[in-house]
PDB file of C-alpha atoms and ligand atoms in Angstrom:
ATOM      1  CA  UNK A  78     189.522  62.735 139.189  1.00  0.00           C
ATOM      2  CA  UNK A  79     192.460  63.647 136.359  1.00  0.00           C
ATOM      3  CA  UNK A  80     191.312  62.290 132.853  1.00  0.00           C
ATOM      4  CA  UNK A  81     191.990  63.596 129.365  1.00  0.00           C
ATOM      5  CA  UNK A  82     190.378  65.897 127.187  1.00  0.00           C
ATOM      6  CA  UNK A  83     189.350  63.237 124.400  1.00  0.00           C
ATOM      7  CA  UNK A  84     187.514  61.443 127.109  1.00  0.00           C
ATOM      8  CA  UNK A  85     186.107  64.769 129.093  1.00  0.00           C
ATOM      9  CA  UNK A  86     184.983  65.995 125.852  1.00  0.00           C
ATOM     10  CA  UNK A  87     182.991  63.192 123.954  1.00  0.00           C
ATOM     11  CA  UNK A  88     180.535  63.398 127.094  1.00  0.00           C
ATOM     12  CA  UNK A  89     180.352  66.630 126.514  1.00  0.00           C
ATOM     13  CA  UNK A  90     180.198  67.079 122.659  1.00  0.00           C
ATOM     14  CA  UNK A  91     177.247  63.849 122.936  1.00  0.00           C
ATOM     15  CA  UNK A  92     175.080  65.948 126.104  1.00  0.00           C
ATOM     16  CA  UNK A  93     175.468  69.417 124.021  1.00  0.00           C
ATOM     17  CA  UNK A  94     177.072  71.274 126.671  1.00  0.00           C
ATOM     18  CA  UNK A  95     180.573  72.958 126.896  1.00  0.00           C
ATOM     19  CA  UNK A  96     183.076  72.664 129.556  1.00  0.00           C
ATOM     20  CA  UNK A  97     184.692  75.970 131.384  1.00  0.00           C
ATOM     21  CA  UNK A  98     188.803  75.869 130.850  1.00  0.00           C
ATOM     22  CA  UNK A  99     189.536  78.387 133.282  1.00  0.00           C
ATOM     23  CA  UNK A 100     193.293  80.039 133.226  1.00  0.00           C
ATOM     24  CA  UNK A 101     194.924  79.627 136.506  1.00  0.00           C
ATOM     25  CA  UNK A 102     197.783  80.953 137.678  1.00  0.00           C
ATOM     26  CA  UNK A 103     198.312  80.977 141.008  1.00  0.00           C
ATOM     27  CA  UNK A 104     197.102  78.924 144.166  1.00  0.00           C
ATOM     28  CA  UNK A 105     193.686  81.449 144.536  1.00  0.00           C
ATOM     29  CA  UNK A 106     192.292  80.505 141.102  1.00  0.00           C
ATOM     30  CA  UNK A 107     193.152  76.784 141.377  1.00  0.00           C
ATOM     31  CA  UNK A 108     190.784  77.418 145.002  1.00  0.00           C
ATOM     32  CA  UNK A 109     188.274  79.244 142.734  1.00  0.00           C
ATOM     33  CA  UNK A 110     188.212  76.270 139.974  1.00  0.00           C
ATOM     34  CA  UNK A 111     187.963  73.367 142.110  1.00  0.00           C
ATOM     35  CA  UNK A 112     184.947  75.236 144.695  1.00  0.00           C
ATOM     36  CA  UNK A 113     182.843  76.349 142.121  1.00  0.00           C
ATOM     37  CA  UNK A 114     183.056  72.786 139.963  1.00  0.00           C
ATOM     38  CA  UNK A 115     182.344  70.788 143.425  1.00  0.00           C
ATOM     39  CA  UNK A 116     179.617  73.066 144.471  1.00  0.00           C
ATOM     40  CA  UNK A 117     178.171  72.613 140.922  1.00  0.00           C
ATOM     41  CA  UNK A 118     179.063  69.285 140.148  1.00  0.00           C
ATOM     42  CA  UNK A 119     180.861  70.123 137.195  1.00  0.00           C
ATOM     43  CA  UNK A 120     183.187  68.890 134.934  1.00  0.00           C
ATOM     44  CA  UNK A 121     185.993  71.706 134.534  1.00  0.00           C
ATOM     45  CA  UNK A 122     189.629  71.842 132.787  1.00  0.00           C
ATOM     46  CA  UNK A 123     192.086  74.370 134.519  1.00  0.00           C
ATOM     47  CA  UNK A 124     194.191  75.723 131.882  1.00  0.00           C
ATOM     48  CA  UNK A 125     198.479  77.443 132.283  1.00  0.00           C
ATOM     49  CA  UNK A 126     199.577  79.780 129.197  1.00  0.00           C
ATOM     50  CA  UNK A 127     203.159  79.024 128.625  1.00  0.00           C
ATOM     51  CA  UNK A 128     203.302  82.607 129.997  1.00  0.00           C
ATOM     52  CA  UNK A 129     201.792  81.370 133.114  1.00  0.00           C
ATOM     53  CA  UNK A 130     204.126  78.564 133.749  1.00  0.00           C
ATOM     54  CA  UNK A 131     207.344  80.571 133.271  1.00  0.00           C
ATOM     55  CA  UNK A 132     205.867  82.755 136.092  1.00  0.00           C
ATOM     56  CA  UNK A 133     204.547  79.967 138.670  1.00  0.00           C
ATOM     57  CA  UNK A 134     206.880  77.657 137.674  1.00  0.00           C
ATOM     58  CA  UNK A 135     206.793  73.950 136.917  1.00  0.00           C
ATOM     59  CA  UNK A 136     206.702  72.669 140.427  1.00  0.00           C
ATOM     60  CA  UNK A 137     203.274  74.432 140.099  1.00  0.00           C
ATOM     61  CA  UNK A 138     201.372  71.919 138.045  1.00  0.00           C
ATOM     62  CA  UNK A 139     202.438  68.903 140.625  1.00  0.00           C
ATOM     63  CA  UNK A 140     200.147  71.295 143.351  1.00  0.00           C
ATOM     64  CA  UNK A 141     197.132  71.721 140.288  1.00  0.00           C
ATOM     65  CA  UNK A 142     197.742  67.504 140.123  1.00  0.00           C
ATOM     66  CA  UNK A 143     197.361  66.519 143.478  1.00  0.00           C
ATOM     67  CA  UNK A 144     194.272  69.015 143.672  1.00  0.00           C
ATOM     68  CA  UNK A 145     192.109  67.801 140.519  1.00  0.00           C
ATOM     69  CA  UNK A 146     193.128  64.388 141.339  1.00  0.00           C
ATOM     70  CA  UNK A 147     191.487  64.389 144.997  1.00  0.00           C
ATOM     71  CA  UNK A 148     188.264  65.644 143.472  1.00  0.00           C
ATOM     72  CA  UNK A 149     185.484  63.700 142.970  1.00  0.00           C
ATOM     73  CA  UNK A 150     184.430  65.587 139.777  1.00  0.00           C
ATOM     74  CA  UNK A 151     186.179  64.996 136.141  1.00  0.00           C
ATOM     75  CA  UNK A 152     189.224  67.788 135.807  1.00  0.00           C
ATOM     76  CA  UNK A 153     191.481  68.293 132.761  1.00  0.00           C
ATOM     77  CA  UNK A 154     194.791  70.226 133.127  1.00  0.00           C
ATOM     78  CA  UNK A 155     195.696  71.645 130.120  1.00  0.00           C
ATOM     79  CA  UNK A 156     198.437  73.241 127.603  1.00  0.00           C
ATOM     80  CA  UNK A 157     197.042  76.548 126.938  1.00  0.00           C
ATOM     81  CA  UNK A 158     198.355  77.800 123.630  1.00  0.00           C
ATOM     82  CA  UNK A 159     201.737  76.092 123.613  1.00  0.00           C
ATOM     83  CA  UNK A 160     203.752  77.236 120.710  1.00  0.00           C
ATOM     84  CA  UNK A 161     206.626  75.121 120.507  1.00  0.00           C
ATOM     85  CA  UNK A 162     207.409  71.225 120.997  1.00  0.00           C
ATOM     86  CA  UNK A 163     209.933  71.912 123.687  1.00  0.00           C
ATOM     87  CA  UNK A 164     206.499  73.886 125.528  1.00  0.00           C
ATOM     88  CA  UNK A 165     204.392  70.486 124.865  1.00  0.00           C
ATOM     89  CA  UNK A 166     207.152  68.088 125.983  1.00  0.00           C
ATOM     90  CA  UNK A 167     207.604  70.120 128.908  1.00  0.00           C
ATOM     91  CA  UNK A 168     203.985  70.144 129.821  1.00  0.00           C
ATOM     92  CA  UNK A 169     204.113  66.409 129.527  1.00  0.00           C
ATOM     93  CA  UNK A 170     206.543  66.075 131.707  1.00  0.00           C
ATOM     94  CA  UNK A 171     204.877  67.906 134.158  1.00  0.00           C
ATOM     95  CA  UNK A 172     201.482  65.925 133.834  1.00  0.00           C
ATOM     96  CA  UNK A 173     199.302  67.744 132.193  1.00  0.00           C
ATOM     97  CA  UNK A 174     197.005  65.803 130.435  1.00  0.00           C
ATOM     98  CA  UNK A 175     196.193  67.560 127.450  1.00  0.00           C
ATOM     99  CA  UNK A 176     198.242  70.261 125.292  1.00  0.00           C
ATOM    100  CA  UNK A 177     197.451  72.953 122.805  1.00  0.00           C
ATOM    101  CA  UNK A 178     199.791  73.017 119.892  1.00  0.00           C
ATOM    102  CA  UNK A 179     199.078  76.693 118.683  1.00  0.00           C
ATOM    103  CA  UNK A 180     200.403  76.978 114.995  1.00  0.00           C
ATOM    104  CA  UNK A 181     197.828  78.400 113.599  1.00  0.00           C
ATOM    105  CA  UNK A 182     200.017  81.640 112.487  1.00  0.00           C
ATOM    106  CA  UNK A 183     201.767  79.540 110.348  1.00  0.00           C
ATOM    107  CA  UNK A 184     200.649  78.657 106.580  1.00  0.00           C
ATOM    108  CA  UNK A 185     198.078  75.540 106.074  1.00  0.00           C
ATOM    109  CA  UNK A 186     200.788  73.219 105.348  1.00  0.00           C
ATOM    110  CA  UNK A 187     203.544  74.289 107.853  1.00  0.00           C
ATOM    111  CA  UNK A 188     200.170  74.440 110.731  1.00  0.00           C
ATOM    112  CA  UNK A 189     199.671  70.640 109.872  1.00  0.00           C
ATOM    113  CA  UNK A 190     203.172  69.328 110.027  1.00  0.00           C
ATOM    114  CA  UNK A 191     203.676  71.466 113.563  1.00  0.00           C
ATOM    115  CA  UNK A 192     200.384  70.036 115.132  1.00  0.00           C
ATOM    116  CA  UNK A 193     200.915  66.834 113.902  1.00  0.00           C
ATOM    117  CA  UNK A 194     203.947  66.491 115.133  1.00  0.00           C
ATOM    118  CA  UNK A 195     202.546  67.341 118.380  1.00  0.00           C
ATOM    119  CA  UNK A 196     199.696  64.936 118.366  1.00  0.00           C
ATOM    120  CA  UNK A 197     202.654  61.801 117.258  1.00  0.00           C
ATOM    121  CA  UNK A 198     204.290  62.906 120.586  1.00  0.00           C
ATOM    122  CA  UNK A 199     201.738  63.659 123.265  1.00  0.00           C
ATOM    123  CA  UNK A 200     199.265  60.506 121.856  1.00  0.00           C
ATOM    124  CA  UNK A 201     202.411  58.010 122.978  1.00  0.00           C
ATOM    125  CA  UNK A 202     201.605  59.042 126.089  1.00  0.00           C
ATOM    126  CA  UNK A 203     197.593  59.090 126.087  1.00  0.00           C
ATOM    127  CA  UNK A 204     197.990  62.924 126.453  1.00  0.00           C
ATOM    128  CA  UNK A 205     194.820  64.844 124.723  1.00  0.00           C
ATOM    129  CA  UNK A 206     195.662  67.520 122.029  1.00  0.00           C
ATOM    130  CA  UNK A 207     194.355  70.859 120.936  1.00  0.00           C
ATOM    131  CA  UNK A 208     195.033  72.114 117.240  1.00  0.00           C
ATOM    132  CA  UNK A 209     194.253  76.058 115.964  1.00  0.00           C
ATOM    133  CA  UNK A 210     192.845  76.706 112.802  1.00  0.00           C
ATOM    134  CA  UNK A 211     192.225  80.421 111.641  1.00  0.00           C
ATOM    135  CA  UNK A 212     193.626  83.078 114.313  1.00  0.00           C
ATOM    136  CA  UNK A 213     191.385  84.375 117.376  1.00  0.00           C
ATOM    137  CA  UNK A 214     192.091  87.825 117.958  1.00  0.00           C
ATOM    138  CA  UNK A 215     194.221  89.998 120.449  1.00  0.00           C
ATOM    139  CA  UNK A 216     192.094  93.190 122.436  1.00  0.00           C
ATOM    140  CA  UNK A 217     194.473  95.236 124.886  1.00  0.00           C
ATOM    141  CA  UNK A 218     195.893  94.108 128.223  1.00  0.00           C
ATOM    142  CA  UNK A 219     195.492  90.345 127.487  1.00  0.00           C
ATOM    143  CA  UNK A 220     198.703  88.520 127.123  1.00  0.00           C
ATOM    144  CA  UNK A 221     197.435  85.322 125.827  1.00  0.00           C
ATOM    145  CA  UNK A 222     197.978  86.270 121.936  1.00  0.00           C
ATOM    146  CA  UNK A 223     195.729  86.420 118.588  1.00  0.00           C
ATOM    147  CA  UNK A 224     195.763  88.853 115.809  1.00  0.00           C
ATOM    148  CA  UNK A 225     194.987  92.348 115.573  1.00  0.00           C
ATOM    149  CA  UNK A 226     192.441  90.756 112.862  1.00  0.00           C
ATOM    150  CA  UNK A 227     190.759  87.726 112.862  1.00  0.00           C
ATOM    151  CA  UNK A 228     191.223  85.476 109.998  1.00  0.00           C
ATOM    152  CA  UNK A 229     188.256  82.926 110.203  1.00  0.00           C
ATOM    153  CA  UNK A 230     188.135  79.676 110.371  1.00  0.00           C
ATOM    154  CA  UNK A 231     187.634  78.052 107.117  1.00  0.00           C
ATOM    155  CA  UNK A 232     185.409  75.114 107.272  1.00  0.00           C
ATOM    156  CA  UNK A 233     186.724  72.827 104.441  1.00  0.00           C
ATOM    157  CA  UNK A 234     190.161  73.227 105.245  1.00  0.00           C
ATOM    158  CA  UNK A 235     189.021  72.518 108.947  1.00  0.00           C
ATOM    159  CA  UNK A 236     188.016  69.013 107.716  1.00  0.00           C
ATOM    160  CA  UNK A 237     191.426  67.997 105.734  1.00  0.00           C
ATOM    161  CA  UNK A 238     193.063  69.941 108.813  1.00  0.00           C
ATOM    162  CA  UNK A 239     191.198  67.260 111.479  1.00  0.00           C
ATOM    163  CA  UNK A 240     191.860  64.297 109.039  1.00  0.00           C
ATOM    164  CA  UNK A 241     195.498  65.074 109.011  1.00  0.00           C
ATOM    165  CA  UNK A 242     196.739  65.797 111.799  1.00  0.00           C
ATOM    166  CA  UNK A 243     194.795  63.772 114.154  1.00  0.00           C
ATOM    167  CA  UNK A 244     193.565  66.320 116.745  1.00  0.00           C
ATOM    168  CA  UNK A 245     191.656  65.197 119.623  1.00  0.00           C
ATOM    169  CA  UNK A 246     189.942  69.038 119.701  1.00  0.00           C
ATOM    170  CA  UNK A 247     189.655  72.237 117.180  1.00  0.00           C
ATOM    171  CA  UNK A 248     189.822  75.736 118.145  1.00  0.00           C
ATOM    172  CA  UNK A 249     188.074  77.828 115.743  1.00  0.00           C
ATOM    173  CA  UNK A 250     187.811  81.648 115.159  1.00  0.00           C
ATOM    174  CA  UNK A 251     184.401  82.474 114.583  1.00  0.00           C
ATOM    175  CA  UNK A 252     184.551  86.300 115.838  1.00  0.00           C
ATOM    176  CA  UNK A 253     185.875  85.994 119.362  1.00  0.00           C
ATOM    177  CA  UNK A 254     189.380  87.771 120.989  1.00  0.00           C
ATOM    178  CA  UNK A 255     190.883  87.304 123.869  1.00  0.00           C
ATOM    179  CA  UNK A 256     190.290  90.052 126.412  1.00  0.00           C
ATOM    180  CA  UNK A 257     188.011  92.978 126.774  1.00  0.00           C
ATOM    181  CA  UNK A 258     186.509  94.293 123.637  1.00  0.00           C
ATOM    182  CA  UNK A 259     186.549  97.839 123.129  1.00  0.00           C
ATOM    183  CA  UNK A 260     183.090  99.730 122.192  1.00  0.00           C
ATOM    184  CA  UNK A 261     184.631  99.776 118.546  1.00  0.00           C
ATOM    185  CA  UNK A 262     185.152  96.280 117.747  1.00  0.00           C
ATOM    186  CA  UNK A 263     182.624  93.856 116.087  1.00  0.00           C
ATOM    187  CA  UNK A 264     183.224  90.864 118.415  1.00  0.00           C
ATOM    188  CA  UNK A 265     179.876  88.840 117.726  1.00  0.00           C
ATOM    189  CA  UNK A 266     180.385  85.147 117.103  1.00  0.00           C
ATOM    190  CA  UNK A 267     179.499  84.507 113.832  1.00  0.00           C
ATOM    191  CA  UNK A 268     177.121  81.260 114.158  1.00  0.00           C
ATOM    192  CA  UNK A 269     176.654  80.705 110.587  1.00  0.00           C
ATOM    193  CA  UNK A 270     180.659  79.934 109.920  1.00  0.00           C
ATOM    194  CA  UNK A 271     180.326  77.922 113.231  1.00  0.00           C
ATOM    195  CA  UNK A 272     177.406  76.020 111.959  1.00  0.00           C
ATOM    196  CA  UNK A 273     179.735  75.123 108.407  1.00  0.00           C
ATOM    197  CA  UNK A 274     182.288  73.939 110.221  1.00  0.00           C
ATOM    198  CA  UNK A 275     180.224  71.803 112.317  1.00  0.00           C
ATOM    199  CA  UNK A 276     178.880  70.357 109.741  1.00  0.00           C
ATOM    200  CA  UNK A 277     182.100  69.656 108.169  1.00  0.00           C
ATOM    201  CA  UNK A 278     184.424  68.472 111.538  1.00  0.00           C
ATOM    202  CA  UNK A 279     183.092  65.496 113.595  1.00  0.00           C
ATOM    203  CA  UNK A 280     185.241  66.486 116.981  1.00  0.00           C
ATOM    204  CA  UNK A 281     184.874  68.750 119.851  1.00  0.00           C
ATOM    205  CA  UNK A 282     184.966  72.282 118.957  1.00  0.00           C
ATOM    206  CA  UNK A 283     186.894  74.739 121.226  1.00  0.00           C
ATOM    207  CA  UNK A 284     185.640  78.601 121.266  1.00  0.00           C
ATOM    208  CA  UNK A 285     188.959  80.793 122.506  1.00  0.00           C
ATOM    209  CA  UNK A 286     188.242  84.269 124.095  1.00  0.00           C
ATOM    210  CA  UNK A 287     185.012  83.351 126.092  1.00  0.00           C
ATOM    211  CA  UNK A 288     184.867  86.618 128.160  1.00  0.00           C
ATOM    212  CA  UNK A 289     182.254  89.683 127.420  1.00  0.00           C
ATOM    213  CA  UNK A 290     180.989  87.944 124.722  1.00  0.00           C
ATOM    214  CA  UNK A 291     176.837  88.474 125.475  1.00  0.00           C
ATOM    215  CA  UNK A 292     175.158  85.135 126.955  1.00  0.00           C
ATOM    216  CA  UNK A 293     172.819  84.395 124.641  1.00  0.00           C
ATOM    217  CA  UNK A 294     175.888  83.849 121.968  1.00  0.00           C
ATOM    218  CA  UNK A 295     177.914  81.341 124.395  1.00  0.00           C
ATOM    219  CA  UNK A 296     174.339  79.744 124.468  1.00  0.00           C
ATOM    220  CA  UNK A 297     173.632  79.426 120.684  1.00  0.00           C
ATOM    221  CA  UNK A 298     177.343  78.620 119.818  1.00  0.00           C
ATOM    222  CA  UNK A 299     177.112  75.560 122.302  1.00  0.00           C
ATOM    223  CA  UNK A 300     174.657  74.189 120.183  1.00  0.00           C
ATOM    224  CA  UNK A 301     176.930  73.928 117.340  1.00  0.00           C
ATOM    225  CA  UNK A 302     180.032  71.697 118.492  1.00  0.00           C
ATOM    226  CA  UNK A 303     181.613  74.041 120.837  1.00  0.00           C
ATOM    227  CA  UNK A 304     182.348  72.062 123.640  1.00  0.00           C
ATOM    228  CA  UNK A 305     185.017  74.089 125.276  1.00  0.00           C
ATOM    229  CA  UNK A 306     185.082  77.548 126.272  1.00  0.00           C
ATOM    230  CA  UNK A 307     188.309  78.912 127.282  1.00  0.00           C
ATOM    231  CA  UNK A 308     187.307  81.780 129.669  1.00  0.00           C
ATOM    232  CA  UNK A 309     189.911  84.044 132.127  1.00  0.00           C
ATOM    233  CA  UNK A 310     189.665  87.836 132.057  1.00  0.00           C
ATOM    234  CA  UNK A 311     185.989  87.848 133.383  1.00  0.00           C
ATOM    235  CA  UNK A 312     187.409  85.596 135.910  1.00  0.00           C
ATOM    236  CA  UNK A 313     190.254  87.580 136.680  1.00  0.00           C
ATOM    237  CA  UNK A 314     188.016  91.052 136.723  1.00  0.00           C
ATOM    238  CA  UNK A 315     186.037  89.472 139.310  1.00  0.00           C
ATOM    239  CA  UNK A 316     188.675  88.459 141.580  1.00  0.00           C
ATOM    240  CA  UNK A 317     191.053  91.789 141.352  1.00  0.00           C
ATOM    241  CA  UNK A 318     188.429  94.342 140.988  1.00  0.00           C
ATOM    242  CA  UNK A 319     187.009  92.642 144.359  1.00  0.00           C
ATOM    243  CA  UNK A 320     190.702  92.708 145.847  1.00  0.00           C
ATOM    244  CA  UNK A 321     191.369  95.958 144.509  1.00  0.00           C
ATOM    245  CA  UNK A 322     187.956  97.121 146.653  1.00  0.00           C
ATOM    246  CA  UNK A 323     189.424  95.156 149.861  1.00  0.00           C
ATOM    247  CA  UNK A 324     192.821  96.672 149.654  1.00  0.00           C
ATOM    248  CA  UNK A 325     191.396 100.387 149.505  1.00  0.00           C
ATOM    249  CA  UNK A 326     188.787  99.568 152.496  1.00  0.00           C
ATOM    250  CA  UNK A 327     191.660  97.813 154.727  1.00  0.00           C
ATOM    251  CA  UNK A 328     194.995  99.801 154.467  1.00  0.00           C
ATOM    252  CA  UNK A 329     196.341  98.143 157.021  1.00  0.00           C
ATOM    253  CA  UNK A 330     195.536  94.735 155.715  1.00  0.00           C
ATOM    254  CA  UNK A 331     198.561  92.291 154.890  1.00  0.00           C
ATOM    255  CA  UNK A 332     197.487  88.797 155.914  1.00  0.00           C
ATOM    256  CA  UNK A 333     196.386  86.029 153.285  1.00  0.00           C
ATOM    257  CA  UNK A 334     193.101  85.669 155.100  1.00  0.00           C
ATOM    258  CA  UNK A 335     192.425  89.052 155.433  1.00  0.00           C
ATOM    259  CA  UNK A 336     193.094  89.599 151.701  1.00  0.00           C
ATOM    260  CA  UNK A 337     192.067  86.972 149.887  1.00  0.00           C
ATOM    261  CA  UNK A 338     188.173  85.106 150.740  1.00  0.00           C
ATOM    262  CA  UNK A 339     186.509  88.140 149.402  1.00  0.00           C
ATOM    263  CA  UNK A 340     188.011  87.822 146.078  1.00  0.00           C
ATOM    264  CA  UNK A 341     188.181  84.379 145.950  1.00  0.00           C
ATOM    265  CA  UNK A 342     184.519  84.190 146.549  1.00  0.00           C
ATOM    266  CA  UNK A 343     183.473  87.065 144.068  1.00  0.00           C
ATOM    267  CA  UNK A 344     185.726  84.596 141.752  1.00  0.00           C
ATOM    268  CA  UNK A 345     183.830  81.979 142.770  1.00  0.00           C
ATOM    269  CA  UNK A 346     180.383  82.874 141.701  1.00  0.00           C
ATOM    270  CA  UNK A 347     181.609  83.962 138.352  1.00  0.00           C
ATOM    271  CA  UNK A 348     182.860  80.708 137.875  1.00  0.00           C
ATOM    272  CA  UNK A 349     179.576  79.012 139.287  1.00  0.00           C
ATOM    273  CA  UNK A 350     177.562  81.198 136.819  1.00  0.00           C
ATOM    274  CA  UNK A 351     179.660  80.112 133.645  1.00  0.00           C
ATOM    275  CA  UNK A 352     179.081  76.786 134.120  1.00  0.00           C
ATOM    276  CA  UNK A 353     174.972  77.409 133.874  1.00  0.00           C
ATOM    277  CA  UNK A 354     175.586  79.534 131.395  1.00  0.00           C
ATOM    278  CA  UNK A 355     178.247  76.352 129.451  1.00  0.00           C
ATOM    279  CA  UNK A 356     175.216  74.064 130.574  1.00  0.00           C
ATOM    280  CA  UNK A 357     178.120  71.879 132.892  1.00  0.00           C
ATOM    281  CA  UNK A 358     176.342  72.494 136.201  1.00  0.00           C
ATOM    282  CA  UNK A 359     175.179  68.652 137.383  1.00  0.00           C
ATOM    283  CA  UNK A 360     177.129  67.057 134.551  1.00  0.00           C
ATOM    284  CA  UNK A 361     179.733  65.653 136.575  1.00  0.00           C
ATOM    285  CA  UNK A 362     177.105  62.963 137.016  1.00  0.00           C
ATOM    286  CA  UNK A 363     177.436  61.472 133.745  1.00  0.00           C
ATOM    287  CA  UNK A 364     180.968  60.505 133.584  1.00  0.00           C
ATOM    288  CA  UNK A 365     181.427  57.089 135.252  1.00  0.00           C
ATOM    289  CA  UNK A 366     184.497  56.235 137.229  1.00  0.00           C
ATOM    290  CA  UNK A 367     186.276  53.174 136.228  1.00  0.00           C
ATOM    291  CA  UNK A 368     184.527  53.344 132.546  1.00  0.00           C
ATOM    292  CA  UNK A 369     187.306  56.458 131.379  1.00  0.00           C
TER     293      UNK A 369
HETATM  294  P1  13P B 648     189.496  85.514 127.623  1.00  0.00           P
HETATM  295  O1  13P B 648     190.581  86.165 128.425  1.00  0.00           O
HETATM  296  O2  13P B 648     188.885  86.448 126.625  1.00  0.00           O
HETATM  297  O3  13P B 648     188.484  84.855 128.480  1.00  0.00           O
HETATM  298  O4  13P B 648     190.197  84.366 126.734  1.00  0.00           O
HETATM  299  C1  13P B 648     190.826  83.287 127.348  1.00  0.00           C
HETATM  300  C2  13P B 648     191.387  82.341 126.356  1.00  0.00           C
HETATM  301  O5  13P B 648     190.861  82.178 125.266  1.00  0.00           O
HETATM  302  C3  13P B 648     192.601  81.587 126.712  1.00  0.00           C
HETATM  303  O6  13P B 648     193.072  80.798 125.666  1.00  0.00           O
END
């Protein structure tokens, strides 16, 4: 089933637990996605970078539709950091059913006039939306943006930021980057700025940069409003180092189905093991068809 991510969230936000949003980008991690949140029974959002969509695409997203709708678990397909209206009309067009409106490298005023505008747009059409407040940072290789230094979140102008421009959802930098950290870089989520802004915001938090951050963080930061954890390099270093292995074992391999189950499965259980970790696993269970 295809809902939004106002209504996939407030079951989450209310049960304390956080939902995957897993970047996909091709056909194998749209496979990977929908396995490991059936064999779970898990809630999950699957999640295109504009950087992902000029690459697959738009016919792309009607494939990710027809998928998540056939399921019998709750799925979100989202804007991942769209930066522009002409990227959030787009993605409405092509059926996504929430959108990110990343602004958040603009100043505090400019931020709330861009997002807003975003949320007058995509709320016409019941389409969920994502606001940024504070920048996540960038490590090396990852495409998906940030700074080279975080600038946290700040938690009052969080609130007036939520009050004004209407966001369904609030990503927050609270120490994480997108990417692998290097040995060098503080990258420990900093709870106590979480726990302000908590306190402060009464919607769905979103935690960006969810990969090779230690478990027992994603654990203690989910019981402080984050209710979304956007995750994709560990995903994607499961699935190519496991291809990569393949590839050098078979020389001679060139088929699909010689290629592929290995890493799709190695993706797989990554996946699977998230959602324990987000506390999803089973939740699927508690959102009621015909009541969204
Ligand atoms: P990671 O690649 O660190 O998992 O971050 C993904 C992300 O935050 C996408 O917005």
């Amino acid at each position: 089933m295809l809902i939004n991510m106002k209504d996939l969230l407030k079951v989450a936000y209310e049960n304390k637990f956080a939902v995957g949003s897993f970047n996909v980008a091709n056909s194998e991690f749209v496979k990977v996605v929908i396995t490991a949140a059936e064999e779970q029974n898990s809630p999950a959002i699957m999640q295109i970078h504009p950087n992902e969509i000029d690459l697959v695409t738009d016919g792309f997203i009607a494939y990710v539709r027809e998928a998540a709708s056939k399921s019998k678990v709750p799925f979100v397909i989202h804007l991942d950091h769209g930066a522009t209206i002409k990227d959030i009309t787009r993605s409405i067009r092509n059926g996504y059913t929430s959108v990110m409106m990343d602004a958040s490298h603009l100043p505090f005023e400019e931020n709330i006039a861009a997002t807003k505008e975003a949320v007058e747009l995509a709320h016409l059409v019941d389409v969920s939306v994502e606001g940024e407040l504070g920048t996540i940072g960038s490590n090396e290789g990852s495409s998906e943006g940030g700074a080279d230094e975080i600038l946290y979140t700040n938690p009052e102008e969080a609130a007036i930021f939520v009050e004004q421009t209407g966001i369904d959802t609030l990503a927050v930098a609270v120490g994480t980057s997108h990417g692998i950290y290097p040995q060098s870089k503080d990258h420990s989520i900093k709870i106590d700025r979480l726990k302000q802004i908590h306190e402060k915001v009464k919607i769905p938090l979103v935690l960006h940069g969810g990969s090779d951050n230690p478990d027992e963080e994603i654990r203690e930061a989910v019981k402080h409003g984050i209710a979304k954890i956007n995750l994709s390099t560990d995903m994607k270093r499961a699935f190519y180092n496991q291809l990569r292995a393949t590839l050098d074992a078979n020389p001679n391999a060139y088929e699909p189905d010689q290629l592929m189950p290995e890493a799709t499965k190695a993706a797989t259980e990554l996946v699977k093991k998230k959602m324990d970790l987000f506390g999803s696993t089973g939740k699927a269970s508690l959102y009621k068809l015909g009541e969204i």
